[in-house]
mmCIF file of C-alpha atoms in Angstrom:
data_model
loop_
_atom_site.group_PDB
_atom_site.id
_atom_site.type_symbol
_atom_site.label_atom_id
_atom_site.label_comp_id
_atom_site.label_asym_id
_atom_site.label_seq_id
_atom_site.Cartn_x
_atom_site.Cartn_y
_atom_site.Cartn_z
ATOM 1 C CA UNK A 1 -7.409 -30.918 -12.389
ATOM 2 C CA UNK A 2 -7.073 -34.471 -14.503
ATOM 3 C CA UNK A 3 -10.269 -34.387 -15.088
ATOM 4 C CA UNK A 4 -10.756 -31.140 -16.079
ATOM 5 C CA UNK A 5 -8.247 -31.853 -18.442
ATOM 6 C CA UNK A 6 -9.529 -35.483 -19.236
ATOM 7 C CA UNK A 7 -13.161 -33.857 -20.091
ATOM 8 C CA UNK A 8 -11.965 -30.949 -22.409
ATOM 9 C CA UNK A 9 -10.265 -33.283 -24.604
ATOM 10 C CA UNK A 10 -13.328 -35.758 -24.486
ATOM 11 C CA UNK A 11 -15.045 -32.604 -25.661
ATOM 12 C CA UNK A 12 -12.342 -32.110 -28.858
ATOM 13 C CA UNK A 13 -10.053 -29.874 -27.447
ATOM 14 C CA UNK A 14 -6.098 -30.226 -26.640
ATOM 15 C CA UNK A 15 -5.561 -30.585 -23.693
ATOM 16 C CA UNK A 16 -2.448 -30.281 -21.137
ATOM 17 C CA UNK A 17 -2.182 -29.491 -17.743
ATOM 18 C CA UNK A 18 0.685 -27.154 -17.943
ATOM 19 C CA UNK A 19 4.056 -26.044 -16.584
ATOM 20 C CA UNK A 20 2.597 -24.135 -13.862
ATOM 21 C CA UNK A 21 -0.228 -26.513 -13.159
ATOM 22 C CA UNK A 22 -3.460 -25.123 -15.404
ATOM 23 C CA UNK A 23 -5.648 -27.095 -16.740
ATOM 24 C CA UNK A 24 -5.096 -25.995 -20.629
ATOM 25 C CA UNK A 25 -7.855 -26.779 -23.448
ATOM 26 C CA UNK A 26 -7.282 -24.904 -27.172
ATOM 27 C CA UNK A 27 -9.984 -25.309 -30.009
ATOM 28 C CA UNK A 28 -9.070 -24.158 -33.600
ATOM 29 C CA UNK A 29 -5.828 -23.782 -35.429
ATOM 30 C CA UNK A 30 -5.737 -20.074 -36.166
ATOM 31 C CA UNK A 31 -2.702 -17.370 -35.442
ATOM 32 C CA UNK A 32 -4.735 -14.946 -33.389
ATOM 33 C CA UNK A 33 -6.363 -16.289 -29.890
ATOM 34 C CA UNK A 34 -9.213 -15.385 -27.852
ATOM 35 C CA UNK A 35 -8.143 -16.845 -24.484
ATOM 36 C CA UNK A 36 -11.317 -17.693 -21.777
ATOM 37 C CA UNK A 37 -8.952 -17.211 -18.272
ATOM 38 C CA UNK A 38 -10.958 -19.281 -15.371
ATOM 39 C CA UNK A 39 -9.511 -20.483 -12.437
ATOM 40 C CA UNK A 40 -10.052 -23.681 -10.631
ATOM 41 C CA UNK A 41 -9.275 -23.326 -7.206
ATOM 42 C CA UNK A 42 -11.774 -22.460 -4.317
ATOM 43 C CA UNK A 43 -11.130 -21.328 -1.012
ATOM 44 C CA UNK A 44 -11.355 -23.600 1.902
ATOM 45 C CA UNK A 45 -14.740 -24.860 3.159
ATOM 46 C CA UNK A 46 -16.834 -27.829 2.077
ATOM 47 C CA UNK A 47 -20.976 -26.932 0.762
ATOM 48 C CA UNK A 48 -22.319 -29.919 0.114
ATOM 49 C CA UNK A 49 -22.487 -30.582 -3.982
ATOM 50 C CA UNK A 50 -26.390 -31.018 -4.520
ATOM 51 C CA UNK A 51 -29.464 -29.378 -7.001
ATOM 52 C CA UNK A 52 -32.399 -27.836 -5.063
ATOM 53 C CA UNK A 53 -34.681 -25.531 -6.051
ATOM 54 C CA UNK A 54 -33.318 -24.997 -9.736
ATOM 55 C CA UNK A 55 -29.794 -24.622 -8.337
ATOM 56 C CA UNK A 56 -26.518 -26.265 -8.244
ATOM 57 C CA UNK A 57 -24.807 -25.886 -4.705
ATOM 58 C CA UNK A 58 -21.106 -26.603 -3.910
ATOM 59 C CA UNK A 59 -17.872 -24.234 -3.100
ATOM 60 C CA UNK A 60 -16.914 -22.919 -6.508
ATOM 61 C CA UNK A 61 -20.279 -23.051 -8.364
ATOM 62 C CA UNK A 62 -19.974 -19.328 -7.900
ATOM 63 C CA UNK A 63 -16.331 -18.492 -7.571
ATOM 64 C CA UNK A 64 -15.308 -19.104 -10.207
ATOM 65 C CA UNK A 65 -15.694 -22.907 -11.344
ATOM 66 C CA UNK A 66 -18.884 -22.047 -12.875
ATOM 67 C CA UNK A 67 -17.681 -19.394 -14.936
ATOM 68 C CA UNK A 68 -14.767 -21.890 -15.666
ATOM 69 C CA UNK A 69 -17.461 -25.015 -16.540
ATOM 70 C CA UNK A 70 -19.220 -22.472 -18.803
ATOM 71 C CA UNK A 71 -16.602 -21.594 -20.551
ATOM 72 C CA UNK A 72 -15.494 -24.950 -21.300
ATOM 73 C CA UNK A 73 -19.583 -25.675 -22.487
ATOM 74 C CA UNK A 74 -19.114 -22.931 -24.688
ATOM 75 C CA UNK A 75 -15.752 -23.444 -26.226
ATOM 76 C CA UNK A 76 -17.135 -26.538 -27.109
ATOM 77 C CA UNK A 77 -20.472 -25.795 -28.552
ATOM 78 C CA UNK A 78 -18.950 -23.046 -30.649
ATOM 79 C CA UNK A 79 -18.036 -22.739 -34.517
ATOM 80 C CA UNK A 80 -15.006 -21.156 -34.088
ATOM 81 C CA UNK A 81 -13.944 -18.970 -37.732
ATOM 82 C CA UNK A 82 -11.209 -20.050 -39.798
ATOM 83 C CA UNK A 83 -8.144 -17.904 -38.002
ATOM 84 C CA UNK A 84 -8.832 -17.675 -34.297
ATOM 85 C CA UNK A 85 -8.149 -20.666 -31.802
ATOM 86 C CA UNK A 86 -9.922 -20.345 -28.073
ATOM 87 C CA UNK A 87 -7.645 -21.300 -25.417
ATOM 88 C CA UNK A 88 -9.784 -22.110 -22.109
ATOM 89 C CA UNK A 89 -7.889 -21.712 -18.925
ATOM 90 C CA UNK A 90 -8.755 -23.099 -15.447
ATOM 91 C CA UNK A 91 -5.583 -20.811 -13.646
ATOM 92 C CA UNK A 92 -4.521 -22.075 -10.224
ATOM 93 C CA UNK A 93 -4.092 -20.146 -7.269
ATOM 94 C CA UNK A 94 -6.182 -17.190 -8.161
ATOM 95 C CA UNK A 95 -6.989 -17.563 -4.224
ATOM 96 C CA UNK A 96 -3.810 -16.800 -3.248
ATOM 97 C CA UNK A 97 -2.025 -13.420 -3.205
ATOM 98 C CA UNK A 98 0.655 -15.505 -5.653
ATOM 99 C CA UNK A 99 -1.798 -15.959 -8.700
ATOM 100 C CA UNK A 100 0.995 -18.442 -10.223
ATOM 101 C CA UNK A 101 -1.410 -19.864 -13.102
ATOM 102 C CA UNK A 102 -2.343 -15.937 -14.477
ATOM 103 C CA UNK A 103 1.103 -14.612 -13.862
ATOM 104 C CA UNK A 104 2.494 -17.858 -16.178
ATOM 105 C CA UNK A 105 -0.558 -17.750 -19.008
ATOM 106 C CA UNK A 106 0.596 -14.350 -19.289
ATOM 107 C CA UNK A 107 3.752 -15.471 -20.460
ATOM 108 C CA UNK A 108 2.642 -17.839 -22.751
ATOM 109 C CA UNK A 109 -0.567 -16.451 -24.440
ATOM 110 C CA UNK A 110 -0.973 -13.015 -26.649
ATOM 111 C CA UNK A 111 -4.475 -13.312 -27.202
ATOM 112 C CA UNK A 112 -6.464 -10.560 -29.237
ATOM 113 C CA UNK A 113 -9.835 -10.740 -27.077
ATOM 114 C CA UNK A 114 -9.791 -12.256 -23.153
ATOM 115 C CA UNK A 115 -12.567 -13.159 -21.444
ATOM 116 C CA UNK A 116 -11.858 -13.827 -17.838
ATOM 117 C CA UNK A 117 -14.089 -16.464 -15.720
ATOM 118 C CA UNK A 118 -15.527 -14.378 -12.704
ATOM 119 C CA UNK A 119 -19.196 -14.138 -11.784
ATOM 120 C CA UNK A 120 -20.778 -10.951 -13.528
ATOM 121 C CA UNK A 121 -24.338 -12.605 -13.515
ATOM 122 C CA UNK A 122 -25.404 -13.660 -16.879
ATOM 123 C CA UNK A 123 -26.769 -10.340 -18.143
ATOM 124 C CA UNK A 124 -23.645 -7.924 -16.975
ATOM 125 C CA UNK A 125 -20.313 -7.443 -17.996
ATOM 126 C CA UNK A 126 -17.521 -6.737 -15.558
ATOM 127 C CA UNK A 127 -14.671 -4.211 -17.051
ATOM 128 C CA UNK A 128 -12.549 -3.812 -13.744
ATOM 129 C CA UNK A 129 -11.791 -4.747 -10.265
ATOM 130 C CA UNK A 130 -9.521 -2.918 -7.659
ATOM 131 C CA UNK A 131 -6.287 -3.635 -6.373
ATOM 132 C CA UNK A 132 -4.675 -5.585 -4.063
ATOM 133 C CA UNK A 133 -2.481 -5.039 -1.283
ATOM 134 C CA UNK A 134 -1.608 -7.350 2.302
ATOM 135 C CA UNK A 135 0.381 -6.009 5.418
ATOM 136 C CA UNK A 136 1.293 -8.919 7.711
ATOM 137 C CA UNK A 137 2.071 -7.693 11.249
ATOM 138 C CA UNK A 138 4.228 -8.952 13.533
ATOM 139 C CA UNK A 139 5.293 -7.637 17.723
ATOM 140 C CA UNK A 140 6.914 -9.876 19.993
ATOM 141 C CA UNK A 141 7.489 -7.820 23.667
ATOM 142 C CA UNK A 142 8.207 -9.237 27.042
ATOM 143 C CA UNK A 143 5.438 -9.507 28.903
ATOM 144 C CA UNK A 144 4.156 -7.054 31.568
ATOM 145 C CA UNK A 145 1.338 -7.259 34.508
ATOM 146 C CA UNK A 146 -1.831 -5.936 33.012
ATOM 147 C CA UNK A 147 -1.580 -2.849 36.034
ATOM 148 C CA UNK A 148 1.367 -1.523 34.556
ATOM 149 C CA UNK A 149 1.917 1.608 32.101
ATOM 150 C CA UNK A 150 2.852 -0.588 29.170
ATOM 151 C CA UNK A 151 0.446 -1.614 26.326
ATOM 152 C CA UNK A 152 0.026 -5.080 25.382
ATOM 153 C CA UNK A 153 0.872 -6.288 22.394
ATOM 154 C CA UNK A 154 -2.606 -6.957 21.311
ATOM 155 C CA UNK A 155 -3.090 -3.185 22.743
ATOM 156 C CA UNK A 156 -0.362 -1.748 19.906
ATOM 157 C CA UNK A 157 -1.650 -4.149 17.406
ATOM 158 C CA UNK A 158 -5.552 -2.734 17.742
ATOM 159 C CA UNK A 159 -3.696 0.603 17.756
ATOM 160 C CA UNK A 160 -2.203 0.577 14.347
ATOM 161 C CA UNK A 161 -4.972 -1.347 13.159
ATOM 162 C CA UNK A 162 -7.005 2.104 14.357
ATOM 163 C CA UNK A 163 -3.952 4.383 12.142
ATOM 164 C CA UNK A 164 -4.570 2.349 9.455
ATOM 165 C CA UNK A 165 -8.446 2.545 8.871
ATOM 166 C CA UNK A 166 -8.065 6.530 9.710
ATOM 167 C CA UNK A 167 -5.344 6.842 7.298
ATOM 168 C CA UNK A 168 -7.698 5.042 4.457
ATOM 169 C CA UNK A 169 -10.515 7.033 5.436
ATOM 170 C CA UNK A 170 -8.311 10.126 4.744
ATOM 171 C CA UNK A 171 -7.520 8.820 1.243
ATOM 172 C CA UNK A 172 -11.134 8.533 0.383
ATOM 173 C CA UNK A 173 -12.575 11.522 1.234
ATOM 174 C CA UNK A 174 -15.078 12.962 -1.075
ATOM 175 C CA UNK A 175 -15.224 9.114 -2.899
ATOM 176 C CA UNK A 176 -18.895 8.256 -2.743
ATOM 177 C CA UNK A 177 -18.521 4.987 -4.155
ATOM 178 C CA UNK A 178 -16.626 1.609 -2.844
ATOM 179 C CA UNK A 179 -14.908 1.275 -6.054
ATOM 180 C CA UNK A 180 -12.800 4.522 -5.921
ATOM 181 C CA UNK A 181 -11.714 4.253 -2.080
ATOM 182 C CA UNK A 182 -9.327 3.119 -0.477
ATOM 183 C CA UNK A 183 -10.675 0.246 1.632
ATOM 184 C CA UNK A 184 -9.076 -1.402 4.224
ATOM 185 C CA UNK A 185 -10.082 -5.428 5.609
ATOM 186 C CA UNK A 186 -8.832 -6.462 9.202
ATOM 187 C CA UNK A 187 -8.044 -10.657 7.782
ATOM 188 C CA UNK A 188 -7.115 -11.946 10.939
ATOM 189 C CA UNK A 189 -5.546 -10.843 14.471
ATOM 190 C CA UNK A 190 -4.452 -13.381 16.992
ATOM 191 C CA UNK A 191 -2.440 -12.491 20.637
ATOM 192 C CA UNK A 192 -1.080 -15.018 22.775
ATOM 193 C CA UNK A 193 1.398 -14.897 25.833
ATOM 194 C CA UNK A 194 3.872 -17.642 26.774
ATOM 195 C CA UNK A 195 4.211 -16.236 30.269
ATOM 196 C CA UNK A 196 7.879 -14.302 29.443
ATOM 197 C CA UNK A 197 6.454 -12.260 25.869
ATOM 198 C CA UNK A 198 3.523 -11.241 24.125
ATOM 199 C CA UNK A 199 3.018 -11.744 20.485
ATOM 200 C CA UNK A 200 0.566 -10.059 18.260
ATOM 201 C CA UNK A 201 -0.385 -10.856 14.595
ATOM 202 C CA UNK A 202 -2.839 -9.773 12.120
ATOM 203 C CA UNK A 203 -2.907 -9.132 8.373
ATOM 204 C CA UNK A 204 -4.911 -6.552 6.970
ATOM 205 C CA UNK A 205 -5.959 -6.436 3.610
ATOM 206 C CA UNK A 206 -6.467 -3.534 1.373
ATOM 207 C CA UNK A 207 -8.271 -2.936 -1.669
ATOM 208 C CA UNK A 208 -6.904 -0.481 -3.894
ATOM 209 C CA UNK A 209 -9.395 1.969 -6.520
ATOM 210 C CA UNK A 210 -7.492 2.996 -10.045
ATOM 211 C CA UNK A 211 -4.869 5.826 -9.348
ATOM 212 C CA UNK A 212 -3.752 4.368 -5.932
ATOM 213 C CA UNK A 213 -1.010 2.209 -6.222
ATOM 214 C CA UNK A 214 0.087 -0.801 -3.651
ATOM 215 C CA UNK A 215 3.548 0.999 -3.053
ATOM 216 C CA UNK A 216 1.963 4.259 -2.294
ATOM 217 C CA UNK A 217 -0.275 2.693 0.681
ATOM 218 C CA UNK A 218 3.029 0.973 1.973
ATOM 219 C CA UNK A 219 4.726 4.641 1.691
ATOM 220 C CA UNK A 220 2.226 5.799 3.915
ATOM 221 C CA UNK A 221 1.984 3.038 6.427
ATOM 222 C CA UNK A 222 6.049 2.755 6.771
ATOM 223 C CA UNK A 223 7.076 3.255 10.328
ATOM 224 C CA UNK A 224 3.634 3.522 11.633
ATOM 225 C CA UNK A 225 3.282 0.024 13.220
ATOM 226 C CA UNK A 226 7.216 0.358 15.253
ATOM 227 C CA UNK A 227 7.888 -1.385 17.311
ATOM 228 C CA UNK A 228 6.134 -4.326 14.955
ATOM 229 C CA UNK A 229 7.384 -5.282 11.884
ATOM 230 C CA UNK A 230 5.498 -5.333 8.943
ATOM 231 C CA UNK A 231 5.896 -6.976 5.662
ATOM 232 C CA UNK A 232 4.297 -6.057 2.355
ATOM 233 C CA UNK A 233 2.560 -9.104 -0.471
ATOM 234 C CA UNK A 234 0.230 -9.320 -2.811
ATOM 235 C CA UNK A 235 0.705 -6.248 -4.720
ATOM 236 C CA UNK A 236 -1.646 -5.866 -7.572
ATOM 237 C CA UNK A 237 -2.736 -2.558 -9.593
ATOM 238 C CA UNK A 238 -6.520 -1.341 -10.200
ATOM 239 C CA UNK A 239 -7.562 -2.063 -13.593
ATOM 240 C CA UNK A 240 -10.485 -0.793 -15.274
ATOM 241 C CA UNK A 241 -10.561 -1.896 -19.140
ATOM 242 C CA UNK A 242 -12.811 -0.078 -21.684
ATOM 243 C CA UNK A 243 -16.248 -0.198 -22.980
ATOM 244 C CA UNK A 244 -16.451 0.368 -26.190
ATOM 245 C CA UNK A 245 -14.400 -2.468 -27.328
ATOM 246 C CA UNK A 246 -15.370 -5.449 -29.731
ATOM 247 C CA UNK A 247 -15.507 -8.382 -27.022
ATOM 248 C CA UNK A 248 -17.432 -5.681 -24.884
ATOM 249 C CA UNK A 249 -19.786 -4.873 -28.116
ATOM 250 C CA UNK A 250 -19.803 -8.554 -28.606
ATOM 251 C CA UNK A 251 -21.271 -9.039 -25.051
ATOM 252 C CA UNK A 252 -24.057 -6.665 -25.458
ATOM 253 C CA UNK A 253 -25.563 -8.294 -28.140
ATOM 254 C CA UNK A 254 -25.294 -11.530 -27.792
ATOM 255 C CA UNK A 255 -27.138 -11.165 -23.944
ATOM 256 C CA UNK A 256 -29.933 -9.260 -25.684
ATOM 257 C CA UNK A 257 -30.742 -12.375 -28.023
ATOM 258 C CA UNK A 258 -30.662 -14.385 -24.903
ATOM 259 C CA UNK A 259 -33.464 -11.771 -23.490
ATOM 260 C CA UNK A 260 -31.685 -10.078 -21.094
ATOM 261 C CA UNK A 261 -30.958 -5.721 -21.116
ATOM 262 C CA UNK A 262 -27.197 -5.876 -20.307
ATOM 263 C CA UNK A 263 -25.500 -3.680 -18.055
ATOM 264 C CA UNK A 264 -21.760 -2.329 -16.863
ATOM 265 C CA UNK A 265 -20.058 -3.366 -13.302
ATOM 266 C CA UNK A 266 -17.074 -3.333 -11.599
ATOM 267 C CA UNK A 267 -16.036 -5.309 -8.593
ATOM 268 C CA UNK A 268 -14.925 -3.918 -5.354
ATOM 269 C CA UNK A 269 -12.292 -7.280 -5.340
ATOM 270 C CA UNK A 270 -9.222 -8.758 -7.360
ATOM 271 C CA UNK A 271 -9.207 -10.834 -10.241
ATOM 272 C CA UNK A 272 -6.476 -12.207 -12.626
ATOM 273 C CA UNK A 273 -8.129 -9.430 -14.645
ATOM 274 C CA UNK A 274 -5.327 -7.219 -12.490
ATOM 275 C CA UNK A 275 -2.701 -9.559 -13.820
ATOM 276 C CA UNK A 276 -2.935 -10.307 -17.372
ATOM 277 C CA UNK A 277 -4.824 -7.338 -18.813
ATOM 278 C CA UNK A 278 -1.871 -5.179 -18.296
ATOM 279 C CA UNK A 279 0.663 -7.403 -19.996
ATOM 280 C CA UNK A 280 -1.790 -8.099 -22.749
ATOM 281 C CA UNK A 281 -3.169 -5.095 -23.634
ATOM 282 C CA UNK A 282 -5.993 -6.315 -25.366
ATOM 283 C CA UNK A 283 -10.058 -5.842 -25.535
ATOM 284 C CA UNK A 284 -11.046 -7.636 -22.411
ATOM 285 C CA UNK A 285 -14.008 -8.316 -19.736
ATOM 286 C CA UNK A 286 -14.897 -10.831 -17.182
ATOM 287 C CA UNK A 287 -18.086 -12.495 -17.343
ATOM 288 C CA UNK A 288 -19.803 -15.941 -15.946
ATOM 289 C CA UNK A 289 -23.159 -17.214 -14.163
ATOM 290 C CA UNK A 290 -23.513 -16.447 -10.187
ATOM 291 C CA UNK A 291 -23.873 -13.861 -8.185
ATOM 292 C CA UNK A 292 -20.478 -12.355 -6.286
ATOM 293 C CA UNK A 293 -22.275 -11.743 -3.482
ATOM 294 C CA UNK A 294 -22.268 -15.197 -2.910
ATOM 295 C CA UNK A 295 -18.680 -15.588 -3.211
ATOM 296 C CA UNK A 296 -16.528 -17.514 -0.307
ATOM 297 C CA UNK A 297 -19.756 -17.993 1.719
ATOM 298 C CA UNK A 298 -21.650 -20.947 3.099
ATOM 299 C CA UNK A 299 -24.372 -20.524 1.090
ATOM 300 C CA UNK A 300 -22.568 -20.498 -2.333
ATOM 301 C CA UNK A 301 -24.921 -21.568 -5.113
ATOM 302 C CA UNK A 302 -25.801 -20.986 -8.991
ATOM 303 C CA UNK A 303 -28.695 -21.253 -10.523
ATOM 304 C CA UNK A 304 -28.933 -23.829 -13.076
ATOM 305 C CA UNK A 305 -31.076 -21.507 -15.664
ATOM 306 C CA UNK A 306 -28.933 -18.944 -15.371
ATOM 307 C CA UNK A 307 -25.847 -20.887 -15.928
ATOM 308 C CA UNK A 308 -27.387 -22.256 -19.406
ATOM 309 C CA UNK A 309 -27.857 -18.929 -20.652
ATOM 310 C CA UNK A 310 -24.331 -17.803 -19.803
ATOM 311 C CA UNK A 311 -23.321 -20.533 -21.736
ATOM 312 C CA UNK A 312 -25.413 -19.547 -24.464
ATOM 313 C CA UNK A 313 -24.184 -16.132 -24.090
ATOM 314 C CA UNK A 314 -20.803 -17.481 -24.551
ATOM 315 C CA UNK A 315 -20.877 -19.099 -27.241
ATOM 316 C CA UNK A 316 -23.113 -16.659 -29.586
ATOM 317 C CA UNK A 317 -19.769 -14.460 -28.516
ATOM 318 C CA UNK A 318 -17.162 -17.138 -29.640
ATOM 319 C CA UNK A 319 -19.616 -17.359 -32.994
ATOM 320 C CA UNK A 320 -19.148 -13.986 -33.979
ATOM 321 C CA UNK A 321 -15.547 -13.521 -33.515
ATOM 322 C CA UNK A 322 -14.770 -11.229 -36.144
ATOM 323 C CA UNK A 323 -13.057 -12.758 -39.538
ATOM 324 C CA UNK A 324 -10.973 -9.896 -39.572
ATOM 325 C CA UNK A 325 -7.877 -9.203 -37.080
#
C-alpha cells in the first residue's frame, strides 16, 4: 500500500492512503471527477512473480492489481481537460464480503464517469455483475452411534445443502444463461465429533442475477436448515449499468484505434461495481487487462502485450473526456 502510494505521487499525482486504508492518487484540479475504482488486495495464495512467455505471473496480475497498475499508467500518461480531475483508487477488501474501501469511496467521491478496475480483457467492456449473498451454517447435536435412527450432523448439513441447490434450481427455471440464475456455491463444509457432539459447518455462497434480491433468497431459505442456525452476510444487489452511455461510447472507440472490435460482457461474480454504482448513479463500466477466467487460480497470469494496450486504451479514454459536463 506505501508504495502504491509512494509511486503515484512519483508519477505527479496526490497521493494519500486514506481513512479507510486506500491507496488514493487524484490528477487535475477540476469540479467534476472521473474516478478509476481498483482494488489492491488478492486472495490468499502465493504464484511466484516472474515474465515467461510474454507474460507477467503473480496473484493479482489478473484480479485486479493489473487493472489497478493500468490505471495508474494511464492516469499518468493522460492530458487530462481543464475541469475534470481523475481520482485512481486501489479499494481494500474487495475480497471480502465487507468491501470497506468501495463502501467508504462512495462516501467521499461523486464522480461523473467511473471506471472500475476488473479484468474485461482489453477489447471488452463489462456493464454488470450479479449479486452477492453468504449463509454460514452452524449444528451442534450430541453425538449418536452411527447404527442408530438419528442423522449426523454432517448428514443434516448435506441435507439442506441438497434444499438449497433444489430451491435455486426452482428459481431459475426457463433462465438459459448463468447471468440471470440463481446460482448457488457450496464454500466450505467441515464435521468433526469430540466424542459427546457433532458439529457441522459450511457456508454457501450465492450469486444473485438482476431482479433477485439477497433478502428474498434468505426469505426462502428461513427455517429450512432447523435445527442449525444460519446467519446471513454479504448482501449485495445485481447491477447491470447501461450501454449507451458516454464512458461506454468512449470505450468503443478508443479500443478500435488500438485494433481491436470491442464487445459487451457481464460477469457471473461481484464487484465494487455492486457497491458504488448505485450510490453514484453515474455512466459507468469496468474494464482492465486479464482474463477472469484466470481469477483466484494457480495459474494467474497477464499478458504483457495485452496489458500495454489496456493502458493505451485507457488513456485515449481519459483524453477525450468531454469539455462539457
Amino acid at each position: 500500500m506505501e508504495w502504491l502510494v509512494e509511486r503515484m505521487a512519483a508519477l505527479g499525482m496526490r497521493a494519500e492512503r486514506d481513512a479507510a486504508g486506500n491507496a488514493v492518487g487524484i490528477i487535475g484540479d477540476g469540479e467534476r471527477q472521473v474516478v478509476l475504482l481498483g482494488h489492491i488486495d488478492t486472495v490468499p495464495g502465493v504464484v511466484p512473480v516472474r515474465r515467461e512467455n510474454g507474460a507477467l505471473y503473480g496473484r493479482g496480475s489478473v484480479d485486479a492489481k493489473g487493472p489497478l497498475a493500468a490505471f495508474v499508467c494511464a492516469a499518468a500518461r493522460a492530458t487530462i481537460p481543464d475541469g475534470w480531475q481523475v481520482v485512481v483508487v486501489g479499494a481494500v477488501e474487495e475480497e471480502w464480503a465487507t468491501s470497506k474501501g468501495a463502501h467508504y469511496a462512495a462516501t467521499r467521491y461523486r464522480p461523473q464517469w467511473c471506471i472500475i478496475g476488473e479484468p474485461s480483457g482489453w477489447d471488452r467492456i463489462t456493464l454488470g455483475y450479479k449479486g452477492r449473498l453468504l449463509a454460514h451454517y452452524s449444528l451442534r447435536q450430541p453425538g449418536a452411534h452411527s447404527a442408530g435412527q438419528t442423522p449426523s450432523a454432517a448428514e443434516q448439513a448435506v441435507a439442506f445443502w441438497n434444499r438449497v441447490a433444489a430451491i435455486c434450481a426452482e428459481m431459475s427455471v426457463g433462465q438459459e444463461r448463468a447471468f440471470d440464475q440463481v446460482t448457488p456455491g457450496l464454500r466450505s463444509i467441515n464435521a468433526v465429533s469430540d466424542g459427546l457432539y457433532e458439529t457441522a459447518k459450511m457456508v454457501i455462497g450465492f450469486r444473485l442475477p438482476p431482479g433477485v434480491s439477497p433478502h428474498e433468497v434468505e426469505a426462502r431459505l428461513a427455517g429450512l436448515a432447523a435445527p442449525a442456525e444460519v446467519q446471513f452476510t454479504g448482501h449485495e444487489t445485481a447491477f447491470r449499468a447501461e450501454k449507451n452511455t458516454p464512458v461506454a461510447r468512449a470505450f468503443l472507440r478508443a479500443i478500435r484505434a488500438e485494433g481491436g472490435t470491442p464487445a459487451f460482457k457481464v460477469k457471473t461474480g461481484t464487484s465494487d461495481m455492486n457497491v458504488v454504482a448505485p450510490v453514484w448513479r453515474c455512466p459507468i463500466v469496468a474494464y482492465g487487462p486479464g482474463d477472469s477466467a484466470l481469477d483466484h487460480t494457480p495459474d494467474e497470469h497477464v499478458p504483457i502485450e495485452d496489458f500495454q494496450k489496456a493502458v493505451r486504451v485507457l488513456t485515449d479514454v481519459l483524453n477525450a473526456l468531454p469539455s462539457d459536463a
